[in-house]
Amino acid sequence: MTSGLFAIASVLVFVVRFAREPRRVGNAIWFLVALWFTGLWLLSFFNHVEWAQIAIIAAVAVVGGLGALALPWALIANGVVMLRREGRRLANLLSLLAGLGLLAVFALAVSSLVFDDQPLLRVAAMAVLFVTGYLAFMFTALLLYSILYSQVNRRARAGAVIVLGSGLLGDRVPPLLASRLDRAVQVQQRSPGALLVVSGGQGADELTSEADAMARYLVAAGVPSDQIVLEDRATTTSENLRFSVALLNQRGFSGPILAVTNNYHVFRTAVLARQLGLRLNVIGAKTASYFVPSAFLREFVALLLQYRKTNAAALLFLGVGPFLLFWSAQ
């Protein structure tokens, strides 16, 4: 009964928050909380079925155990692939570093059990596990909610579509950016007459502006040139959104707007649009599978830094708390 009340309450809170504003980071936390309590509620129906309880416990133990053991190695393998294909930049090292970090956490936890005569080691392991648990909770919440949010507007129509730039190969559109443009064309096909705003300035290693290369790609794909609007000054996601909306406002446009980016970048772009006070939703384009884990980690780190005061306070409390309790007990 209690689990059912918690499930209903958390689901209602999430639904109300989502209906009011789906572009809030807090929605991700409520979504995971609602899933958790709903799962506990559903499991409560098997309280008096012994074989079902055993099967559920065994399944959770096997899946959770194998997942925990396999995840670090999968991240390390992905990190190696990223280094080979994308180069040695910090952003491309995230999955490798995350995998090595998880292995270090497991090693510390095992050491604290082996050397049980070292209380300070146990306290350190507890602190690290608390911090890791917090990060795992936040990452899971943001990942699941990002997937949900990206599905909500998947088939939406729009009067204007803003395509965010992502860099060129000289003067050519690379596959990552091409997927965004192809997605924008799909939206226009179900929204006849929609304007396509291509947004991106010219980088130091680019032969033309991203907007110009994107416009040429769209024309080659059959989009009428009078339905393409060039925004060729932006160098950041914030500028992509602000400058593009400003161009639409100058044209007197007041219809619904969609922004297109890659799937891993959808939710953070939506959060940014809300913070900028822009009335638009964001949809995603496909990304190469090897690129996704590292990209989601990068988005996760960026969102943590965006709310760094709250997260720093939580991490400090979880990391220092066990040591304070240990020393106060001495």
CSV table of C-alpha atoms in Angstrom, one decimal, residues 30-215:
chain,number,residue,atom,x,y,z
A,30,TRP,CA,11.6,13.0,-10.7
A,31,PHE,CA,11.4,10.7,-13.7
A,32,LEU,CA,13.9,8.2,-12.2
A,33,VAL,CA,12.2,8.5,-8.8
A,34,ALA,CA,8.9,7.7,-10.4
A,35,LEU,CA,10.3,4.7,-12.2
A,36,TRP,CA,11.9,3.5,-9.0
A,37,PHE,CA,8.7,3.7,-6.8
A,38,THR,CA,6.6,2.3,-9.6
A,39,GLY,CA,9.0,-0.7,-10.0
A,40,LEU,CA,8.8,-1.3,-6.2
A,41,TRP,CA,5.0,-1.1,-6.3
A,42,LEU,CA,4.8,-3.7,-9.2
A,43,LEU,CA,7.2,-6.0,-7.3
A,44,SER,CA,5.0,-5.8,-4.2
A,45,PHE,CA,2.4,-7.8,-6.1
A,46,PHE,CA,4.7,-10.8,-5.9
A,47,ASN,CA,5.2,-10.6,-2.2
A,48,HIS,CA,3.4,-13.9,-1.6
A,49,VAL,CA,4.7,-15.7,-4.6
A,50,GLU,CA,7.9,-17.4,-3.5
A,51,TRP,CA,9.1,-18.6,-6.9
A,52,ALA,CA,8.6,-15.2,-8.4
A,53,GLN,CA,10.6,-13.5,-5.7
A,54,ILE,CA,13.5,-15.9,-6.2
A,55,ALA,CA,13.4,-15.4,-10.0
A,56,ILE,CA,13.3,-11.6,-9.6
A,57,ILE,CA,16.2,-11.6,-7.1
A,58,ALA,CA,18.3,-13.9,-9.3
A,59,ALA,CA,17.6,-11.9,-12.4
A,60,VAL,CA,18.6,-8.6,-10.7
A,61,ALA,CA,21.7,-10.2,-9.2
A,62,VAL,CA,22.8,-11.7,-12.5
A,63,VAL,CA,22.0,-8.7,-14.7
A,64,GLY,CA,23.3,-6.2,-12.1
A,65,GLY,CA,26.5,-8.2,-11.4
A,66,LEU,CA,27.3,-8.8,-15.0
A,67,GLY,CA,26.5,-5.2,-15.9
A,68,ALA,CA,28.8,-3.9,-13.2
A,69,LEU,CA,31.6,-6.1,-14.2
A,70,ALA,CA,31.3,-5.5,-17.9
A,71,LEU,CA,30.6,-1.8,-17.9
A,72,PRO,CA,34.2,-0.6,-17.1
A,73,TRP,CA,35.7,-2.8,-19.8
A,74,ALA,CA,33.0,-1.7,-22.3
A,75,LEU,CA,33.8,2.0,-21.5
A,76,ILE,CA,37.6,1.4,-21.8
A,77,ALA,CA,37.1,-0.4,-25.2
A,78,ASN,CA,34.9,2.5,-26.4
A,79,GLY,CA,37.6,5.0,-25.2
A,80,VAL,CA,40.2,3.2,-27.3
A,81,VAL,CA,37.9,3.4,-30.4
A,82,MET,CA,37.3,7.1,-29.8
A,83,LEU,CA,41.1,7.8,-29.6
A,84,ARG,CA,41.7,5.9,-32.8
A,85,ARG,CA,38.9,7.5,-34.8
A,86,GLU,CA,38.5,11.0,-33.2
A,87,GLY,CA,42.0,11.9,-31.9
A,88,ARG,CA,43.5,12.6,-28.5
A,89,ARG,CA,41.4,15.3,-27.1
A,90,LEU,CA,40.0,15.5,-23.6
A,91,ALA,CA,36.4,15.1,-24.8
A,92,ASN,CA,37.4,11.9,-26.5
A,93,LEU,CA,39.0,10.5,-23.4
A,94,LEU,CA,35.9,10.6,-21.2
A,95,SER,CA,34.7,7.0,-21.7
A,96,LEU,CA,38.2,5.7,-21.2
A,97,LEU,CA,38.6,7.7,-18.0
A,98,ALA,CA,35.2,6.6,-16.8
A,99,GLY,CA,36.0,3.0,-17.3
A,100,LEU,CA,39.4,3.3,-15.5
A,101,GLY,CA,37.6,5.2,-12.7
A,102,LEU,CA,35.1,2.4,-12.2
A,103,LEU,CA,37.8,-0.1,-12.0
A,104,ALA,CA,39.6,2.0,-9.4
A,105,VAL,CA,36.3,2.2,-7.3
A,106,PHE,CA,35.9,-1.6,-7.5
A,107,ALA,CA,39.6,-2.1,-6.5
A,108,LEU,CA,39.1,0.2,-3.5
A,109,ALA,CA,35.9,-1.6,-2.4
A,110,VAL,CA,37.6,-5.0,-2.6
A,111,SER,CA,40.6,-3.7,-0.8
A,112,SER,CA,38.5,-2.4,2.1
A,113,LEU,CA,37.0,-5.9,2.5
A,114,VAL,CA,40.3,-7.7,2.3
A,115,PHE,CA,42.1,-5.4,4.7
A,116,ASP,CA,39.3,-5.3,7.2
A,117,ASP,CA,41.7,-4.2,10.0
A,118,GLN,CA,42.1,-0.8,8.3
A,119,PRO,CA,39.1,1.3,9.4
A,120,LEU,CA,40.2,4.4,7.5
A,121,LEU,CA,40.4,2.4,4.3
A,122,ARG,CA,36.8,1.3,4.8
A,123,VAL,CA,35.7,4.9,5.4
A,124,ALA,CA,37.5,6.0,2.2
A,125,ALA,CA,35.8,3.2,0.3
A,126,MET,CA,32.4,4.2,1.7
A,127,ALA,CA,33.0,7.9,0.7
A,128,VAL,CA,34.0,6.9,-2.8
A,129,LEU,CA,31.0,4.6,-3.2
A,130,PHE,CA,28.7,7.4,-2.0
A,131,VAL,CA,30.1,9.8,-4.5
A,132,THR,CA,30.0,7.2,-7.3
A,133,GLY,CA,26.4,6.3,-6.4
A,134,TYR,CA,25.4,10.0,-6.6
A,135,LEU,CA,27.1,10.4,-10.0
A,136,ALA,CA,25.6,7.1,-11.2
A,137,PHE,CA,22.1,8.2,-10.1
A,138,MET,CA,22.4,11.6,-11.8
A,139,PHE,CA,23.8,10.0,-15.0
A,140,THR,CA,21.1,7.4,-15.2
A,141,ALA,CA,18.4,10.0,-14.6
A,142,LEU,CA,19.7,12.4,-17.2
A,143,LEU,CA,20.3,9.5,-19.7
A,144,LEU,CA,16.8,8.1,-19.4
A,145,TYR,CA,15.1,11.5,-19.4
A,146,SER,CA,17.1,12.6,-22.4
A,147,ILE,CA,15.8,9.5,-24.3
A,148,LEU,CA,12.3,10.3,-23.2
A,149,TYR,CA,12.5,14.0,-24.2
A,150,SER,CA,14.0,13.2,-27.6
A,151,GLN,CA,11.0,11.0,-28.4
A,152,VAL,CA,8.4,13.5,-27.4
A,153,ASN,CA,8.8,15.9,-30.4
A,154,ARG,CA,10.1,13.2,-32.8
A,155,ARG,CA,7.3,13.7,-35.3
A,156,ALA,CA,6.5,17.3,-34.5
A,157,ARG,CA,5.8,19.8,-37.2
A,158,ALA,CA,7.2,23.3,-37.3
A,159,GLY,CA,7.1,26.6,-39.2
A,160,ALA,CA,10.9,26.9,-38.8
A,161,VAL,CA,13.7,24.5,-38.2
A,162,ILE,CA,17.1,25.7,-36.8
A,163,VAL,CA,20.0,23.4,-37.7
A,164,LEU,CA,22.9,23.7,-35.3
A,165,GLY,CA,26.3,23.7,-36.9
A,166,SER,CA,29.0,21.2,-35.8
A,167,GLY,CA,32.1,21.9,-37.8
A,168,LEU,CA,33.2,21.3,-41.4
A,169,LEU,CA,35.9,19.3,-43.2
A,170,GLY,CA,37.4,22.2,-45.1
A,171,ASP,CA,34.3,23.3,-47.0
A,172,ARG,CA,32.4,19.9,-46.9
A,173,VAL,CA,29.6,18.8,-44.6
A,174,PRO,CA,30.9,15.8,-42.4
A,175,PRO,CA,28.6,12.9,-41.6
A,176,LEU,CA,27.7,14.2,-38.1
A,177,LEU,CA,26.4,17.5,-39.5
A,178,ALA,CA,24.8,15.8,-42.5
A,179,SER,CA,22.6,13.7,-40.2
A,180,ARG,CA,21.3,17.0,-38.7
A,181,LEU,CA,20.5,18.4,-42.1
A,182,ASP,CA,18.8,15.2,-43.2
A,183,ARG,CA,16.7,15.3,-40.1
A,184,ALA,CA,15.7,18.9,-40.8
A,185,VAL,CA,14.7,17.9,-44.4
A,186,GLN,CA,12.4,15.2,-42.9
A,187,VAL,CA,10.7,17.8,-40.7
A,188,GLN,CA,10.2,20.1,-43.7
A,189,GLN,CA,8.7,17.3,-45.7
A,190,ARG,CA,5.9,17.0,-43.1
A,191,SER,CA,5.8,20.8,-42.6
A,192,PRO,CA,5.5,22.2,-46.2
A,193,GLY,CA,6.8,25.7,-46.5
A,194,ALA,CA,8.8,25.6,-43.3
A,195,LEU,CA,11.9,27.7,-43.1
A,196,LEU,CA,15.3,26.0,-42.5
A,197,VAL,CA,17.7,28.1,-40.6
A,198,VAL,CA,21.3,26.9,-41.0
A,199,SER,CA,23.4,28.3,-38.2
A,200,GLY,CA,27.2,28.3,-37.9
A,201,GLY,CA,30.1,30.7,-38.5
A,202,GLN,CA,33.5,30.0,-40.0
A,203,GLY,CA,36.2,28.3,-37.9
A,204,ALA,CA,39.9,28.9,-38.3
A,205,ASP,CA,40.4,25.6,-40.1
A,206,GLU,CA,37.3,25.9,-42.3
A,207,LEU,CA,37.3,27.3,-45.9
A,208,THR,CA,33.8,28.7,-45.6
A,209,SER,CA,31.1,29.3,-43.0
A,210,GLU,CA,29.2,26.3,-41.7
A,211,ALA,CA,26.0,28.0,-42.7
A,212,ASP,CA,27.1,28.4,-46.4
A,213,ALA,CA,28.2,24.7,-46.6
A,214,MET,CA,24.9,23.6,-45.0
A,215,ALA,CA,22.9,25.7,-47.4
